[in-house]
Amino acid sequence: MTPQNELRLLPWSGPDGKPCYLSTDDSGGYMSRLADNIEAVQLGMAADLVEQVSAVLGNRDAELEDARRMLTEVTGALRDVLRVANSRGHLLAASERQS
């Protein structure tokens, strides 16, 4: 199991947008590695999006539709980043309680 039988919040949602969790003894197992890789991709995409948004905001001729599209993408990226932060923070707190 994860530290103190804690569940790991996974970086994807289940049916109806409900959170998915992983309980495992193997932090290097297939599902843990898959979650780690997806989190890394999500964080990388968010970093790329910051640059794209900055470009749109700096363009005085940008269309309203461009700004709306970027806000939609930023909302999704922020949701992903918050899920990663919550998951990692929870795991860190659980491992500190175990020490």
Coordinates of N, CA and C in Angstrom, one line a residue:
M1 N 0.8 -1.2 0.0 CA 0.0 0.0 0.0 C 0.9 1.2 0.0
T2 N 0.3 2.4 -0.4 CA 1.0 3.6 -0.3 C 1.2 3.9 1.1
P3 N 2.0 5.0 1.5 CA 2.3 5.2 2.9 C 1.1 5.3 3.8
Q4 N 1.1 4.6 4.9 CA 0.0 4.5 5.8 C -1.3 4.2 5.2
N5 N -1.2 3.3 4.2 CA -2.4 2.9 3.4 C -3.2 4.0 2.8
E6 N -2.4 5.1 2.5 CA -3.0 6.2 1.8 C -3.2 5.9 0.3
L7 N -4.2 6.5 -0.2 CA -4.5 6.3 -1.6 C -3.9 7.5 -2.4
R8 N -3.4 7.2 -3.6 CA -2.8 8.2 -4.4 C -3.9 8.7 -5.4
L9 N -4.1 10.0 -5.4 CA -5.0 10.6 -6.4 C -4.4 10.5 -7.8
L10 N -5.0 9.9 -8.7 CA -4.4 9.7 -10.1 C -4.7 11.0 -10.9
P11 N -3.9 11.2 -11.9 CA -4.0 12.4 -12.7 C -5.1 12.3 -13.8
W12 N -6.1 11.5 -13.7 CA -7.2 11.4 -14.6 C -8.5 11.1 -13.8
S13 N -9.6 11.4 -14.4 CA -10.9 11.2 -13.8 C -11.5 10.0 -14.3
G14 N -12.4 9.5 -13.5 CA -13.2 8.3 -13.9 C -14.5 8.7 -14.5
P15 N -15.4 7.8 -14.6 CA -16.7 8.1 -15.1 C -17.4 9.3 -14.4
D16 N -18.0 10.1 -15.1 CA -18.7 11.3 -14.6 C -17.8 12.3 -13.9
G17 N -16.5 12.3 -14.3 CA -15.5 13.2 -13.7 C -15.1 12.9 -12.3
K18 N -15.4 11.7 -11.8 CA -15.1 11.4 -10.4 C -13.6 11.1 -10.3
P19 N -13.0 11.4 -9.2 CA -11.5 11.1 -9.0 C -11.2 9.6 -9.0
C20 N -10.0 9.3 -9.5 CA -9.6 7.9 -9.4 C -8.4 7.9 -8.5
Y21 N -8.3 6.8 -7.7 CA -7.2 6.6 -6.7 C -6.5 5.3 -7.0
L22 N -5.3 5.2 -6.5 CA -4.5 4.0 -6.6 C -4.0 3.7 -5.2
S23 N -4.1 2.4 -4.9 CA -3.5 1.8 -3.6 C -2.6 0.7 -4.0
T24 N -1.3 0.9 -3.7 CA -0.3 -0.1 -4.1 C 0.9 -0.1 -3.1
D25 N 1.6 -1.2 -3.0 CA 2.8 -1.3 -2.3 C 4.0 -0.9 -3.1
D26 N 3.8 -0.8 -4.4 CA 4.9 -0.6 -5.4 C 4.9 0.8 -6.1
S27 N 5.7 1.7 -5.5 CA 5.7 3.1 -6.1 C 6.3 3.1 -7.5
G28 N 7.0 2.0 -7.8 CA 7.6 1.8 -9.1 C 6.9 0.9 -10.1
G29 N 5.7 0.6 -9.6 CA 4.8 -0.3 -10.4 C 4.3 0.4 -11.7
Y30 N 3.7 -0.4 -12.5 CA 3.2 0.1 -13.8 C 2.2 1.3 -13.6
M31 N 1.2 1.1 -12.8 CA 0.2 2.2 -12.6 C 0.9 3.5 -12.0
S32 N 1.8 3.3 -11.1 CA 2.5 4.4 -10.5 C 3.3 5.2 -11.5
R33 N 4.0 4.4 -12.3 CA 4.9 5.0 -13.4 C 4.0 5.7 -14.4
L34 N 2.9 5.1 -14.8 CA 2.0 5.7 -15.7 C 1.4 7.0 -15.2
A35 N 1.0 7.0 -13.9 CA 0.6 8.3 -13.3 C 1.7 9.3 -13.3
D36 N 2.9 8.9 -12.9 CA 4.0 9.9 -12.9 C 4.2 10.5 -14.3
N37 N 4.2 9.6 -15.3 CA 4.4 10.1 -16.7 C 3.3 11.0 -17.1
I38 N 2.1 10.7 -16.8 CA 1.0 11.6 -17.2 C 1.0 12.9 -16.5
E39 N 1.4 12.9 -15.2 CA 1.6 14.1 -14.4 C 2.7 15.0 -15.1
A40 N 3.8 14.4 -15.5 CA 4.9 15.1 -16.1 C 4.4 15.8 -17.4
V41 N 3.6 15.0 -18.2 CA 3.1 15.6 -19.5 C 2.1 16.7 -19.2
Q42 N 1.2 16.6 -18.2 CA 0.3 17.6 -17.8 C 1.0 18.9 -17.4
L43 N 2.1 18.7 -16.6 CA 2.8 19.9 -16.1 C 3.6 20.6 -17.3
G44 N 4.1 19.8 -18.2 CA 4.8 20.3 -19.4 C 3.8 21.0 -20.3
M45 N 2.6 20.5 -20.5 CA 1.6 21.2 -21.3 C 1.2 22.5 -20.7
A46 N 1.1 22.5 -19.4 CA 0.7 23.8 -18.7 C 1.8 24.8 -18.9
A47 N 3.1 24.4 -18.8 CA 4.2 25.3 -19.0 C 4.2 25.9 -20.4
D48 N 3.9 25.0 -21.4 CA 3.8 25.5 -22.8 C 2.6 26.5 -23.0
L49 N 1.5 26.2 -22.3 CA 0.3 27.0 -22.4 C 0.6 28.4 -21.8
V50 N 1.4 28.5 -20.8 CA 1.7 29.8 -20.2 C 2.4 30.7 -21.3
E51 N 3.3 30.1 -22.1 CA 3.9 30.9 -23.1 C 2.9 31.3 -24.2
Q52 N 2.0 30.4 -24.6 CA 1.0 30.7 -25.6 C 0.1 31.8 -25.1
V53 N -0.4 31.7 -23.9 CA -1.3 32.7 -23.3 C -0.6 34.1 -23.3
S54 N 0.7 34.1 -22.9 CA 1.5 35.4 -22.9 C 1.5 36.0 -24.3
A55 N 1.7 35.2 -25.3 CA 1.7 35.7 -26.7 C 0.4 36.3 -27.1
V56 N -0.7 35.6 -26.7 CA -2.1 36.1 -27.1 C -2.3 37.4 -26.3
L57 N -2.0 37.4 -25.0 CA -2.2 38.6 -24.2 C -1.4 39.8 -24.7
G58 N -0.2 39.5 -25.2 CA 0.7 40.6 -25.7 C 0.3 41.1 -27.1
N59 N -0.6 40.4 -27.8 CA -1.1 40.7 -29.1 C -2.3 41.6 -29.0
R60 N -2.2 42.9 -29.3 CA -3.3 43.8 -29.2 C -4.4 43.5 -30.3
D61 N -4.0 42.8 -31.3 CA -4.9 42.5 -32.4 C -5.6 41.1 -32.2
A62 N -5.3 40.5 -31.1 CA -5.9 39.2 -30.8 C -7.4 39.3 -30.8
E63 N -8.1 38.3 -31.4 CA -9.5 38.2 -31.4 C -10.1 37.8 -30.1
L64 N -11.3 38.1 -29.8 CA -12.0 37.7 -28.5 C -12.1 36.2 -28.5
E65 N -12.3 35.6 -29.7 CA -12.4 34.1 -29.7 C -11.1 33.5 -29.3
D66 N -9.9 34.1 -29.7 CA -8.6 33.6 -29.3 C -8.5 33.6 -27.8
A67 N -8.9 34.7 -27.2 CA -8.8 34.8 -25.7 C -9.7 33.8 -25.0
R68 N -10.9 33.6 -25.5 CA -11.8 32.6 -25.0 C -11.2 31.2 -25.1
R69 N -10.7 30.9 -26.2 CA -10.1 29.6 -26.4 C -8.9 29.4 -25.4
M70 N -8.1 30.4 -25.2 CA -7.0 30.3 -24.3 C -7.5 30.1 -22.9
L71 N -8.5 30.9 -22.5 CA -9.1 30.7 -21.2 C -9.6 29.3 -20.9
T72 N -10.2 28.7 -21.9 CA -10.7 27.4 -21.8 C -9.5 26.4 -21.6
E73 N -8.5 26.6 -22.4 CA -7.3 25.7 -22.2 C -6.6 25.9 -20.9
V74 N -6.5 27.2 -20.5 CA -5.9 27.5 -19.2 C -6.7 26.9 -18.0
T75 N -8.0 26.9 -18.1 CA -8.9 26.3 -17.1 C -8.6 24.8 -17.0
G76 N -8.5 24.1 -18.1 CA -8.2 22.7 -18.1 C -6.8 22.4 -17.5
A77 N -5.8 23.2 -17.9 CA -4.5 23.0 -17.5 C -4.4 23.3 -16.0
L78 N -5.0 24.3 -15.5 CA -5.0 24.6 -14.1 C -5.7 23.5 -13.3
R79 N -6.7 23.0 -13.8 CA -7.4 21.8 -13.1 C -6.4 20.6 -13.0
D80 N -5.7 20.4 -14.1 CA -4.7 19.3 -14.1 C -3.6 19.5 -13.1
V81 N -3.0 20.8 -13.1 CA -1.9 21.1 -12.2 C -2.4 21.1 -10.7
L82 N -3.6 21.5 -10.4 CA -4.1 21.4 -9.1 C -4.2 20.0 -8.6
R83 N -4.7 19.1 -9.5 CA -4.8 17.7 -9.2 C -3.4 17.1 -8.9
V84 N -2.4 17.5 -9.7 CA -1.1 17.0 -9.4 C -0.5 17.5 -8.1
A85 N -0.7 18.8 -7.9 CA -0.3 19.4 -6.6 C -0.9 18.7 -5.4
N86 N -2.3 18.5 -5.5 CA -3.0 17.9 -4.4 C -2.5 16.5 -4.1
S87 N -2.3 15.7 -5.2 CA -1.8 14.4 -5.1 C -0.4 14.3 -4.5
R88 N 0.5 15.1 -5.0 CA 1.8 15.1 -4.5 C 1.9 15.6 -3.1
G89 N 1.2 16.6 -2.8 CA 1.2 17.2 -1.4 C 0.6 16.2 -0.4
H90 N -0.4 15.4 -0.8 CA -1.0 14.4 0.0 C 0.0 13.3 0.3
L91 N 0.7 12.9 -0.8 CA 1.7 11.8 -0.6 C 2.9 12.2 0.2
L92 N 3.3 13.5 0.1 CA 4.4 14.0 0.9 C 4.0 14.1 2.3
A93 N 2.8 14.6 2.6 CA 2.3 14.7 4.0 C 2.2 13.3 4.6
A94 N 1.8 12.3 3.8 CA 1.6 10.9 4.4 C 3.0 10.3 4.6
S95 N 4.0 10.6 3.8 CA 5.3 10.0 4.0 C 6.0 10.7 5.2
E96 N 5.7 12.0 5.5 CA 6.3 12.7 6.6 C 5.7 12.2 7.9
R97 N 4.4 11.8 7.9 CA 3.7 11.3 9.1 C 4.3 9.9 9.4
Q98 N 4.8 9.2 8.4 CA 5.3 7.8 8.6 C 6.7 7.9 9.2
S99 N 7.5 9.0 8.9 CA 8.8 9.1 9.5 C 8.9 9.4 10.9

